[in-house]
Amino acid sequence: MALSYLASSSSRSNLLKPLSAALSCTPSFRRPISSAADDTRTLTIETSIPFTAHQCEPPSRSVDTTPKELLTFFRDMATMRRMEIAADSLYKAKLIRGFCHLYDGQEAVAVGMETAITKKDSIITAYRDHCIFLSRGGTLLEIFSELMGRQGGCSKGKGGSMHFYKKEAGFYGGHGIVGAQVPLGVGLAFAQKYSKDGTVAFALYGDGAANQGQLFEALNIAALWDLPAILVCENNHYGMGTAEWRAAKSPAYYKRGDYVPGLKVDGMDVLAVKQACKFAKEHALKNGPLILEMDTYRYHGHSMSDPGSTYRTRDEISGVRQERDPVERVRKLLLSHDLATEKELKDMEKEIRKEVDVAIAQAKESPMPEPYELFTNVYVKGLGVEAFGPDRKEVRALLP
Amino acid sequence: MAAVFQGLGAATALSVSNSLDSRKFLVSSRKSLSERKASFLVVRSDGRVVPRSNARGRRAEQLITNAVATKPDSSAASTTSKPGHELLLFEALREGLEEEMDRDPHVCVMGEDVGHYGGSYKVTKGLADKYGDLRVLDTPIAENSFTGMGIGAAMTGLRPIIEGMNMGFLLLAFNQISNNCGMLHYTSGGQFKIPVVIRGPGGVGRQLGAEHSQRLESYFQSIPGIQMVACSTPYNAKGLMKAAIRSENPVILFEHVLLYNLKERIPDEEYICSLEEAEMVRPGEHVTILTYSRMRYHVMQAAKTLVNKGYDPEVIDIRSLKPFDLYTIGNSVKKTHRVLIVEECMRTGGIGASLTAAITENFHDYLDAPIVCLSSQDVPTPYAGTLEEWTVVQPAQIVTAVEKLCQ
């Protein structure tokens, strides 16, 4: 398929374009991690590329951060990376069934967003939700239990990979149907405006979902009533198996809001994401909705049943991994600013790996849901309706 | 037989848990009983365990009695007319809506033309002036997204009432209603409640054409996690509206385009109808006629003819389309042993089809004859008046069916 190869090679160069800004890599005196972990002096670091704005003023390229924050970034993203890779092996071992959509490569979006907001702000996303659930306060055990369908999972094993929710942390899921979460996200923003909370709602969707009609309907509604909704397009350039240039006439997703301002962000740079989300929150509270396009990339295929290499080349994937990997970028920052040594970071990764393994082992031991759980939570405070199995003899349960 | 008031059949007993001062409006108790002067019992069912046992057994737990008897064709003479006020069905809906909006600031309405225009069937007239634009929200014509928006808002604790200008338009929001509304409570392991009310007029009107005459109850009935109710009189319209708003589950309230101008006298005091109960319209001995919404009136018309011919039909307005009130229905079947279902849904896959299956499975031993189900024809509703008439069930057909059934 010569055409696709040519196109992908050109798009590959696009993907590789945002290289890190000049990082000082001269090794000098390095402080131990423990002191950097508590260090809260401000470092100002420039994002990899400037922001591109549509109908608004872009925020500055210089982002304030602290060593402590950078270390947290590294730890969180490394945990997410490790978790997704572990989920990959679990899926291949048939412990996770059905659909499993992995987020590795896109961790910077989850981590950067979480840093810029509070737990009172809401996030809603589609099915690629494991890492966002983690960043919103979920535990590894809950995640793996839910993925394996155990009752200790965040949705009691009844939701699965695509239905993670954490109400008390403002994480509204976890939705299987492409694009359907965006009107829900606008509804969250509506409720926030209704109760005058001073909080915002982030509705995440992908470049594939960006072509859904309900998105534009929701955008119209949000802009009409100045709802504090921020629509975040996680543009990983492939909607399932179709490249963005083959699905969208205009792949400039941040501009597609037309009258709604937009911002294009390097989604592999966690500091850029943080800056953009902070800017977006301020903007949304004052002026209404905003679109953020996060230019990011996923290493895995769309889901575990997709090898991910039939519509893109392995060179492209490894190219992005070498040049733009979010975890590596933070590692380089930490090393170059003498905030940690190589060994310390490696140790941290080993520790994370162990944590993940422990969580998986625990989740494997945990029990499957009880049979009566088939009928619980269908209705709230049930109706006293009796429920039967198909032969009307077994598994009778009175809905609580 | 014009009965002024109606207790339930012999098998039940009244249980009075709290006596309620009818003036008390802040009713927070689960089970309440308010009594009107003319011994008109109105009971609100609680959301808790309600024994909905089938014919096989009854638990002696808390009971719900329902006793509603309004004669739809002679409302002026039936209930003692001094207390209460007369109004039309759409006004009753509005009254219910207004009372609930007064009571709970989280209740809001959204839909097309509900605000400044006052609602295409005047159900929300005047509410925007009273409550403001945010609580009575005029949405753009985007059913999919504003239904989704309502559901998203409900996830955080608001209680929106989503109006579809015509039920048929909600087909555009089917994904939101099925996946996000019905299933979210389950897939989130109980974390999120979706207390929305989705309402709108449906059914065959006066030559509105095929696309505006749809009966969506048949499409929605399989969605797990939602409740469906159909109102038919001003009394139950107001009661069901209030119950639906207070329910923590998503409720779809089916109104009918042709019933909005029905007039009836309803009580002044606050009352709520149970969402899961059927209404005994006319007790009888020979045959059980199950119906809902507009067909109730066709059935009552046929009942007059039948009575003249010597039959004694028992007419039940099932009201609750999901779940079925198999308790009331079962008791009736045990008494009469013959069932006729009259509905406005299509023959294939309609409410009647499900009800036939449910009754056959549960009460097969009590039936003396196969269940007859009269439904609308499996055709798109034609525009021409005469053809449209023959799409839906007419009283004459009901009479014939009863006669055949009772042979």
PDB file of N, CA and C in Angstrom, chain A residues 154-156 158-159 163 165-167 171-172 175 177 180 183-184 186-188 190-191 194 214 217-218 220-221 224-225 373-374 376-386 388 392 396 398, chain B residues 30 47 50 52 59 105 107 134-135 137-138 140 142 144-145 148-149 151-153 155-156 158 175-176 179-180 184-192 225-226 248-249 276 322-323 361-362:
ATOM      1  N   CYS A 154     -13.267  -1.839  41.078  1.00  0.00           N
ATOM      2  CA  CYS A 154     -13.911  -0.557  41.360  1.00  0.00           C
ATOM      3  C   CYS A 154     -15.384  -0.561  40.981  1.00  0.00           C
ATOM      4  N   SER A 155     -15.766  -1.398  40.040  1.00  0.00           N
ATOM      5  CA  SER A 155     -17.185  -1.497  39.701  1.00  0.00           C
ATOM      6  C   SER A 155     -17.712  -2.864  40.091  1.00  0.00           C
ATOM      7  N   LYS A 156     -17.107  -3.426  41.114  1.00  0.00           N
ATOM      8  CA  LYS A 156     -17.507  -4.734  41.639  1.00  0.00           C
ATOM      9  C   LYS A 156     -17.396  -5.833  40.586  1.00  0.00           C
ATOM     10  N   LYS A 158     -18.362  -5.792  37.645  1.00  0.00           N
ATOM     11  CA  LYS A 158     -19.473  -5.835  36.693  1.00  0.00           C
ATOM     12  C   LYS A 158     -19.280  -4.864  35.539  1.00  0.00           C
ATOM     13  N   GLY A 159     -18.245  -4.071  35.606  1.00  0.00           N
ATOM     14  CA  GLY A 159     -18.048  -3.095  34.548  1.00  0.00           C
ATOM     15  C   GLY A 159     -17.022  -3.567  33.540  1.00  0.00           C
ATOM     16  N   HIS A 163     -15.275   0.341  32.024  1.00  0.00           N
ATOM     17  CA  HIS A 163     -16.227   0.983  32.921  1.00  0.00           C
ATOM     18  C   HIS A 163     -15.634   1.153  34.302  1.00  0.00           C
ATOM     19  N   TYR A 165     -15.060   3.715  37.356  1.00  0.00           N
ATOM     20  CA  TYR A 165     -15.650   4.953  37.849  1.00  0.00           C
ATOM     21  C   TYR A 165     -15.148   5.188  39.255  1.00  0.00           C
ATOM     22  N   LYS A 166     -15.041   6.455  39.619  1.00  0.00           N
ATOM     23  CA  LYS A 166     -14.716   6.763  41.006  1.00  0.00           C
ATOM     24  C   LYS A 166     -15.443   8.044  41.359  1.00  0.00           C
ATOM     25  N   LYS A 167     -16.618   7.874  41.915  1.00  0.00           N
ATOM     26  CA  LYS A 167     -17.476   9.028  42.100  1.00  0.00           C
ATOM     27  C   LYS A 167     -16.871  10.039  43.053  1.00  0.00           C
ATOM     28  N   PHE A 171     -14.333  11.119  39.064  1.00  0.00           N
ATOM     29  CA  PHE A 171     -14.031  10.435  37.820  1.00  0.00           C
ATOM     30  C   PHE A 171     -15.292   9.715  37.340  1.00  0.00           C
ATOM     31  N   TYR A 172     -15.813  10.198  36.221  1.00  0.00           N
ATOM     32  CA  TYR A 172     -17.110   9.711  35.774  1.00  0.00           C
ATOM     33  C   TYR A 172     -17.008   8.682  34.673  1.00  0.00           C
ATOM     34  N   HIS A 175     -16.521   4.834  29.394  1.00  0.00           N
ATOM     35  CA  HIS A 175     -17.702   4.606  28.570  1.00  0.00           C
ATOM     36  C   HIS A 175     -17.316   3.904  27.294  1.00  0.00           C
ATOM     37  N   ILE A 177     -19.123   3.472  24.334  1.00  0.00           N
ATOM     38  CA  ILE A 177     -19.550   3.927  23.014  1.00  0.00           C
ATOM     39  C   ILE A 177     -18.799   5.208  22.664  1.00  0.00           C
ATOM     40  N   ALA A 180     -20.015   9.053  23.163  1.00  0.00           N
ATOM     41  CA  ALA A 180     -21.191   9.256  24.004  1.00  0.00           C
ATOM     42  C   ALA A 180     -20.847   9.954  25.305  1.00  0.00           C
ATOM     43  N   PRO A 183     -21.406  14.384  25.512  1.00  0.00           N
ATOM     44  CA  PRO A 183     -22.600  15.032  26.077  1.00  0.00           C
ATOM     45  C   PRO A 183     -22.704  14.832  27.584  1.00  0.00           C
ATOM     46  N   LEU A 184     -22.281  13.681  28.061  1.00  0.00           N
ATOM     47  CA  LEU A 184     -22.288  13.476  29.515  1.00  0.00           C
ATOM     48  C   LEU A 184     -21.373  14.487  30.180  1.00  0.00           C
ATOM     49  N   VAL A 186     -20.564  17.417  29.118  1.00  0.00           N
ATOM     50  CA  VAL A 186     -21.207  18.731  29.107  1.00  0.00           C
ATOM     51  C   VAL A 186     -22.291  18.786  30.180  1.00  0.00           C
ATOM     52  N   GLY A 187     -22.925  17.647  30.411  1.00  0.00           N
ATOM     53  CA  GLY A 187     -23.896  17.586  31.505  1.00  0.00           C
ATOM     54  C   GLY A 187     -23.245  17.796  32.855  1.00  0.00           C
ATOM     55  N   LEU A 188     -22.053  17.240  33.027  1.00  0.00           N
ATOM     56  CA  LEU A 188     -21.325  17.478  34.275  1.00  0.00           C
ATOM     57  C   LEU A 188     -21.047  18.962  34.436  1.00  0.00           C
ATOM     58  N   PHE A 190     -22.740  21.346  33.133  1.00  0.00           N
ATOM     59  CA  PHE A 190     -24.020  22.004  33.396  1.00  0.00           C
ATOM     60  C   PHE A 190     -24.351  21.942  34.868  1.00  0.00           C
ATOM     61  N   ALA A 191     -24.160  20.762  35.453  1.00  0.00           N
ATOM     62  CA  ALA A 191     -24.452  20.635  36.883  1.00  0.00           C
ATOM     63  C   ALA A 191     -23.522  21.509  37.698  1.00  0.00           C
ATOM     64  N   TYR A 194     -24.842  24.918  37.430  1.00  0.00           N
ATOM     65  CA  TYR A 194     -26.104  24.977  38.166  1.00  0.00           C
ATOM     66  C   TYR A 194     -25.856  25.154  39.652  1.00  0.00           C
ATOM     67  N   GLN A 214     -22.602  14.064  17.924  1.00  0.00           N
ATOM     68  CA  GLN A 214     -23.006  14.501  19.257  1.00  0.00           C
ATOM     69  C   GLN A 214     -21.958  15.392  19.907  1.00  0.00           C
ATOM     70  N   GLU A 217     -22.877  18.808  18.726  1.00  0.00           N
ATOM     71  CA  GLU A 217     -24.089  19.220  19.431  1.00  0.00           C
ATOM     72  C   GLU A 217     -23.731  19.678  20.835  1.00  0.00           C
ATOM     73  N   ALA A 218     -22.927  18.860  21.486  1.00  0.00           N
ATOM     74  CA  ALA A 218     -22.561  19.186  22.867  1.00  0.00           C
ATOM     75  C   ALA A 218     -21.755  20.475  22.927  1.00  0.00           C
ATOM     76  N   ASN A 220     -21.956  22.982  20.902  1.00  0.00           N
ATOM     77  CA  ASN A 220     -22.869  24.093  20.695  1.00  0.00           C
ATOM     78  C   ASN A 220     -23.575  24.446  21.992  1.00  0.00           C
ATOM     79  N   ILE A 221     -24.072  23.403  22.653  1.00  0.00           N
ATOM     80  CA  ILE A 221     -24.793  23.628  23.909  1.00  0.00           C
ATOM     81  C   ILE A 221     -23.860  24.262  24.939  1.00  0.00           C
ATOM     82  N   LEU A 224     -23.202  27.825  24.056  1.00  0.00           N
ATOM     83  CA  LEU A 224     -24.398  28.653  24.163  1.00  0.00           C
ATOM     84  C   LEU A 224     -24.608  29.138  25.583  1.00  0.00           C
ATOM     85  N   TRP A 225     -24.386  28.246  26.548  1.00  0.00           N
ATOM     86  CA  TRP A 225     -24.677  28.610  27.919  1.00  0.00           C
ATOM     87  C   TRP A 225     -23.420  28.840  28.743  1.00  0.00           C
ATOM     88  N   GLU A 373     -24.962 -11.251  42.778  1.00  0.00           N
ATOM     89  CA  GLU A 373     -24.577  -9.920  42.302  1.00  0.00           C
ATOM     90  C   GLU A 373     -25.034  -9.686  40.869  1.00  0.00           C
ATOM     91  N   LEU A 374     -25.462 -10.758  40.199  1.00  0.00           N
ATOM     92  CA  LEU A 374     -26.008 -10.574  38.857  1.00  0.00           C
ATOM     93  C   LEU A 374     -27.164  -9.600  38.878  1.00  0.00           C
ATOM     94  N   THR A 376     -27.934  -7.379  41.501  1.00  0.00           N
ATOM     95  CA  THR A 376     -27.873  -6.184  42.336  1.00  0.00           C
ATOM     96  C   THR A 376     -27.531  -4.981  41.477  1.00  0.00           C
ATOM     97  N   ASN A 377     -27.902  -3.847  41.946  1.00  0.00           N
ATOM     98  CA  ASN A 377     -27.608  -2.574  41.297  1.00  0.00           C
ATOM     99  C   ASN A 377     -28.225  -2.417  39.914  1.00  0.00           C
ATOM    100  N   VAL A 378     -29.249  -3.198  39.594  1.00  0.00           N
ATOM    101  CA  VAL A 378     -29.938  -2.920  38.336  1.00  0.00           C
ATOM    102  C   VAL A 378     -30.771  -1.664  38.544  1.00  0.00           C
ATOM    103  N   TYR A 379     -31.478  -1.678  39.648  1.00  0.00           N
ATOM    104  CA  TYR A 379     -32.216  -0.479  40.038  1.00  0.00           C
ATOM    105  C   TYR A 379     -31.639   0.014  41.359  1.00  0.00           C
ATOM    106  N   VAL A 380     -31.882   1.250  41.649  1.00  0.00           N
ATOM    107  CA  VAL A 380     -31.530   1.764  42.963  1.00  0.00           C
ATOM    108  C   VAL A 380     -32.621   1.355  43.918  1.00  0.00           C
ATOM    109  N   LYS A 381     -32.246   0.829  45.049  1.00  0.00           N
ATOM    110  CA  LYS A 381     -33.216   0.366  46.042  1.00  0.00           C
ATOM    111  C   LYS A 381     -34.278  -0.493  45.362  1.00  0.00           C
ATOM    112  N   GLY A 382     -33.831  -1.362  44.501  1.00  0.00           N
ATOM    113  CA  GLY A 382     -34.673  -2.283  43.751  1.00  0.00           C
ATOM    114  C   GLY A 382     -36.143  -2.069  43.927  1.00  0.00           C
ATOM    115  N   LEU A 383     -36.917  -2.888  43.406  1.00  0.00           N
ATOM    116  CA  LEU A 383     -38.348  -2.674  43.516  1.00  0.00           C
ATOM    117  C   LEU A 383     -38.975  -3.856  44.192  1.00  0.00           C
ATOM    118  N   GLY A 384     -38.141  -4.711  44.804  1.00  0.00           N
ATOM    119  CA  GLY A 384     -38.725  -5.935  45.320  1.00  0.00           C
ATOM    120  C   GLY A 384     -39.125  -6.834  44.180  1.00  0.00           C
ATOM    121  N   VAL A 385     -38.573  -6.549  42.994  1.00  0.00           N
ATOM    122  CA  VAL A 385     -38.927  -7.391  41.864  1.00  0.00           C
ATOM    123  C   VAL A 385     -38.145  -8.682  41.973  1.00  0.00           C
ATOM    124  N   GLU A 386     -38.790  -9.760  41.689  1.00  0.00           N
ATOM    125  CA  GLU A 386     -38.076 -11.028  41.710  1.00  0.00           C
ATOM    126  C   GLU A 386     -37.394 -11.226  40.376  1.00  0.00           C
ATOM    127  N   PHE A 388     -35.360 -14.044  37.892  1.00  0.00           N
ATOM    128  CA  PHE A 388     -35.170 -15.470  37.688  1.00  0.00           C
ATOM    129  C   PHE A 388     -34.087 -15.737  36.684  1.00  0.00           C
ATOM    130  N   ARG A 392     -36.311 -20.290  35.074  1.00  0.00           N
ATOM    131  CA  ARG A 392     -37.258 -19.958  36.129  1.00  0.00           C
ATOM    132  C   ARG A 392     -37.089 -20.825  37.363  1.00  0.00           C
ATOM    133  N   ARG A 396     -32.839 -17.573  41.815  1.00  0.00           N
ATOM    134  CA  ARG A 396     -33.859 -16.602  42.152  1.00  0.00           C
ATOM    135  C   ARG A 396     -33.270 -15.625  43.140  1.00  0.00           C
ATOM    136  N   LEU A 398     -34.160 -11.848  45.220  1.00  0.00           N
ATOM    137  CA  LEU A 398     -35.057 -10.731  45.441  1.00  0.00           C
ATOM    138  C   LEU A 398     -34.184  -9.487  45.393  1.00  0.00           C
TER     139      LEU A 398
ATOM    140  N   ARG B  30     -41.238   7.012  54.306  1.00  0.00           N
ATOM    141  CA  ARG B  30     -41.288   6.158  53.134  1.00  0.00           C
ATOM    142  C   ARG B  30     -42.702   5.812  52.757  1.00  0.00           C
ATOM    143  N   GLY B  47     -39.856   2.926  48.276  1.00  0.00           N
ATOM    144  CA  GLY B  47     -38.912   2.389  47.314  1.00  0.00           C
ATOM    145  C   GLY B  47     -38.328   1.079  47.781  1.00  0.00           C
ATOM    146  N   VAL B  50     -40.954  -4.405  48.244  1.00  0.00           N
ATOM    147  CA  VAL B  50     -42.393  -4.504  48.062  1.00  0.00           C
ATOM    148  C   VAL B  50     -42.647  -5.905  47.570  1.00  0.00           C
ATOM    149  N   ARG B  52     -43.584  -8.426  45.488  1.00  0.00           N
ATOM    150  CA  ARG B  52     -44.186  -8.540  44.174  1.00  0.00           C
ATOM    151  C   ARG B  52     -44.223 -10.006  43.809  1.00  0.00           C
ATOM    152  N   ARG B  59     -45.941 -13.084  50.528  1.00  0.00           N
ATOM    153  CA  ARG B  59     -45.375 -12.905  51.837  1.00  0.00           C
ATOM    154  C   ARG B  59     -46.210 -11.930  52.622  1.00  0.00           C
ATOM    155  N   PRO B 105     -34.593  21.923  44.937  1.00  0.00           N
ATOM    156  CA  PRO B 105     -33.938  22.803  43.968  1.00  0.00           C
ATOM    157  C   PRO B 105     -33.094  22.071  42.938  1.00  0.00           C
ATOM    158  N   VAL B 107     -34.240  19.814  41.007  1.00  0.00           N
ATOM    159  CA  VAL B 107     -35.066  19.384  39.885  1.00  0.00           C
ATOM    160  C   VAL B 107     -35.022  20.453  38.804  1.00  0.00           C
ATOM    161  N   LEU B 134     -32.090  28.649  33.772  1.00  0.00           N
ATOM    162  CA  LEU B 134     -31.200  27.517  34.016  1.00  0.00           C
ATOM    163  C   LEU B 134     -31.978  26.310  34.494  1.00  0.00           C
ATOM    164  N   ARG B 135     -33.090  26.564  35.166  1.00  0.00           N
ATOM    165  CA  ARG B 135     -33.866  25.443  35.670  1.00  0.00           C
ATOM    166  C   ARG B 135     -34.890  24.947  34.664  1.00  0.00           C
ATOM    167  N   LEU B 137     -34.752  24.743  30.902  1.00  0.00           N
ATOM    168  CA  LEU B 137     -33.726  25.015  29.904  1.00  0.00           C
ATOM    169  C   LEU B 137     -34.221  24.755  28.496  1.00  0.00           C
ATOM    170  N   ASP B 138     -34.161  25.769  27.663  1.00  0.00           N
ATOM    171  CA  ASP B 138     -34.465  25.587  26.243  1.00  0.00           C
ATOM    172  C   ASP B 138     -33.235  25.030  25.562  1.00  0.00           C
ATOM    173  N   PRO B 140     -31.156  23.365  22.215  1.00  0.00           N
ATOM    174  CA  PRO B 140     -31.206  23.303  20.757  1.00  0.00           C
ATOM    175  C   PRO B 140     -31.774  21.933  20.339  1.00  0.00           C
ATOM    176  N   ALA B 142     -31.182  18.943  19.542  1.00  0.00           N
ATOM    177  CA  ALA B 142     -30.058  18.003  19.529  1.00  0.00           C
ATOM    178  C   ALA B 142     -30.327  16.949  20.576  1.00  0.00           C
ATOM    179  N   ASN B 144     -29.755  13.808  21.049  1.00  0.00           N
ATOM    180  CA  ASN B 144     -28.701  12.927  21.536  1.00  0.00           C
ATOM    181  C   ASN B 144     -27.888  13.636  22.607  1.00  0.00           C
ATOM    182  N   SER B 145     -27.487  14.851  22.314  1.00  0.00           N
ATOM    183  CA  SER B 145     -26.605  15.510  23.270  1.00  0.00           C
ATOM    184  C   SER B 145     -27.344  16.075  24.463  1.00  0.00           C
ATOM    185  N   GLY B 148     -27.945  13.222  26.714  1.00  0.00           N
ATOM    186  CA  GLY B 148     -26.678  12.878  27.362  1.00  0.00           C
ATOM    187  C   GLY B 148     -26.309  13.884  28.420  1.00  0.00           C
ATOM    188  N   MET B 149     -26.591  15.135  28.134  1.00  0.00           N
ATOM    189  CA  MET B 149     -26.281  16.186  29.087  1.00  0.00           C
ATOM    190  C   MET B 149     -27.099  16.003  30.355  1.00  0.00           C
ATOM    191  N   ILE B 151     -28.276  13.268  31.487  1.00  0.00           N
ATOM    192  CA  ILE B 151     -27.780  12.103  32.218  1.00  0.00           C
ATOM    193  C   ILE B 151     -26.484  12.429  32.937  1.00  0.00           C
ATOM    194  N   GLY B 152     -25.608  13.162  32.279  1.00  0.00           N
ATOM    195  CA  GLY B 152     -24.374  13.572  32.939  1.00  0.00           C
ATOM    196  C   GLY B 152     -24.648  14.420  34.159  1.00  0.00           C
ATOM    197  N   ALA B 153     -25.609  15.318  34.037  1.00  0.00           N
ATOM    198  CA  ALA B 153     -25.959  16.151  35.187  1.00  0.00           C
ATOM    199  C   ALA B 153     -26.533  15.303  36.303  1.00  0.00           C
ATOM    200  N   MET B 155     -25.727  12.329  37.011  1.00  0.00           N
ATOM    201  CA  MET B 155     -24.643  11.602  37.671  1.00  0.00           C
ATOM    202  C   MET B 155     -24.078  12.400  38.826  1.00  0.00           C
ATOM    203  N   THR B 156     -24.164  13.718  38.760  1.00  0.00           N
ATOM    204  CA  THR B 156     -23.604  14.512  39.844  1.00  0.00           C
ATOM    205  C   THR B 156     -24.621  14.818  40.922  1.00  0.00           C
ATOM    206  N   LEU B 158     -28.010  16.211  40.149  1.00  0.00           N
ATOM    207  CA  LEU B 158     -29.188  16.956  39.722  1.00  0.00           C
ATOM    208  C   LEU B 158     -30.279  15.972  39.338  1.00  0.00           C
ATOM    209  N   ASN B 175     -28.996   5.684  22.224  1.00  0.00           N
ATOM    210  CA  ASN B 175     -27.728   5.245  22.807  1.00  0.00           C
ATOM    211  C   ASN B 175     -27.574   5.787  24.216  1.00  0.00           C
ATOM    212  N   GLN B 176     -27.869   7.049  24.374  1.00  0.00           N
ATOM    213  CA  GLN B 176     -27.709   7.632  25.698  1.00  0.00           C
ATOM    214  C   GLN B 176     -28.670   6.982  26.686  1.00  0.00           C
ATOM    215  N   ASN B 179     -27.494   2.962  27.043  1.00  0.00           N
ATOM    216  CA  ASN B 179     -26.211   2.679  27.672  1.00  0.00           C
ATOM    217  C   ASN B 179     -25.943   3.522  28.892  1.00  0.00           C
ATOM    218  N   ASN B 180     -26.129   4.798  28.767  1.00  0.00           N
ATOM    219  CA  ASN B 180     -25.696   5.634  29.875  1.00  0.00           C
ATOM    220  C   ASN B 180     -26.754   5.788  30.931  1.00  0.00           C
ATOM    221  N   LEU B 184     -25.812   2.548  33.655  1.00  0.00           N
ATOM    222  CA  LEU B 184     -24.694   3.128  34.395  1.00  0.00           C
ATOM    223  C   LEU B 184     -24.687   2.738  35.857  1.00  0.00           C
ATOM    224  N   HIS B 185     -25.840   2.579  36.425  1.00  0.00           N
ATOM    225  CA  HIS B 185     -25.866   2.213  37.841  1.00  0.00           C
ATOM    226  C   HIS B 185     -25.246   0.841  38.044  1.00  0.00           C
ATOM    227  N   TYR B 186     -25.479  -0.025  37.088  1.00  0.00           N
ATOM    228  CA  TYR B 186     -24.962  -1.387  37.181  1.00  0.00           C
ATOM    229  C   TYR B 186     -23.481  -1.439  36.868  1.00  0.00           C
ATOM    230  N   THR B 187     -23.076  -0.836  35.763  1.00  0.00           N
ATOM    231  CA  THR B 187     -21.682  -0.973  35.365  1.00  0.00           C
ATOM    232  C   THR B 187     -20.750  -0.200  36.279  1.00  0.00           C
ATOM    233  N   SER B 188     -21.280   0.754  37.021  1.00  0.00           N
ATOM    234  CA  SER B 188     -20.398   1.438  37.959  1.00  0.00           C
ATOM    235  C   SER B 188     -20.427   0.772  39.320  1.00  0.00           C
ATOM    236  N   GLY B 189     -21.052  -0.395  39.404  1.00  0.00           N
ATOM    237  CA  GLY B 189     -21.110  -1.097  40.676  1.00  0.00           C
ATOM    238  C   GLY B 189     -21.925  -0.360  41.708  1.00  0.00           C
ATOM    239  N   GLY B 190     -22.897   0.424  41.261  1.00  0.00           N
ATOM    240  CA  GLY B 190     -23.766   1.120  42.203  1.00  0.00           C
ATOM    241  C   GLY B 190     -23.300   2.501  42.583  1.00  0.00           C
ATOM    242  N   GLN B 191     -22.205   2.975  41.978  1.00  0.00           N
ATOM    243  CA  GLN B 191     -21.684   4.284  42.390  1.00  0.00           C
ATOM    244  C   GLN B 191     -22.577   5.424  41.928  1.00  0.00           C
ATOM    245  N   PHE B 192     -23.088   5.319  40.726  1.00  0.00           N
ATOM    246  CA  PHE B 192     -23.844   6.446  40.192  1.00  0.00           C
ATOM    247  C   PHE B 192     -25.321   6.131  40.111  1.00  0.00           C
ATOM    248  N   GLY B 225     -32.617  -1.612  33.845  1.00  0.00           N
ATOM    249  CA  GLY B 225     -32.275  -0.485  34.705  1.00  0.00           C
ATOM    250  C   GLY B 225     -33.191   0.702  34.600  1.00  0.00           C
ATOM    251  N   ILE B 226     -34.103   0.719  33.643  1.00  0.00           N
ATOM    252  CA  ILE B 226     -35.030   1.844  33.588  1.00  0.00           C
ATOM    253  C   ILE B 226     -36.410   1.363  34.003  1.00  0.00           C
ATOM    254  N   GLU B 248     -35.222   7.299  42.397  1.00  0.00           N
ATOM    255  CA  GLU B 248     -33.790   7.356  42.159  1.00  0.00           C
ATOM    256  C   GLU B 248     -33.417   6.665  40.862  1.00  0.00           C
ATOM    257  N   ASN B 249     -34.344   5.948  40.291  1.00  0.00           N
ATOM    258  CA  ASN B 249     -34.060   5.253  39.048  1.00  0.00           C
ATOM    259  C   ASN B 249     -34.460   6.109  37.861  1.00  0.00           C
ATOM    260  N   GLU B 276     -44.970   1.372  40.362  1.00  0.00           N
ATOM    261  CA  GLU B 276     -44.966  -0.032  39.955  1.00  0.00           C
ATOM    262  C   GLU B 276     -46.329  -0.663  40.022  1.00  0.00           C
ATOM    263  N   LYS B 322     -42.888  -1.160  32.794  1.00  0.00           N
ATOM    264  CA  LYS B 322     -41.688  -1.930  33.145  1.00  0.00           C
ATOM    265  C   LYS B 322     -41.340  -1.556  34.558  1.00  0.00           C
ATOM    266  N   PRO B 323     -41.432  -2.373  35.521  1.00  0.00           N
ATOM    267  CA  PRO B 323     -41.868  -3.761  35.464  1.00  0.00           C
ATOM    268  C   PRO B 323     -43.390  -3.888  35.513  1.00  0.00           C
ATOM    269  N   GLU B 361     -46.362 -17.336  31.358  1.00  0.00           N
ATOM    270  CA  GLU B 361     -45.376 -18.034  32.170  1.00  0.00           C
ATOM    271  C   GLU B 361     -45.820 -18.173  33.601  1.00  0.00           C
ATOM    272  N   ASN B 362     -46.429 -17.136  34.118  1.00  0.00           N
ATOM    273  CA  ASN B 362     -46.713 -17.132  35.543  1.00  0.00           C
ATOM    274  C   ASN B 362     -48.077 -17.686  35.900  1.00  0.00           C
TER     275      ASN B 362
END
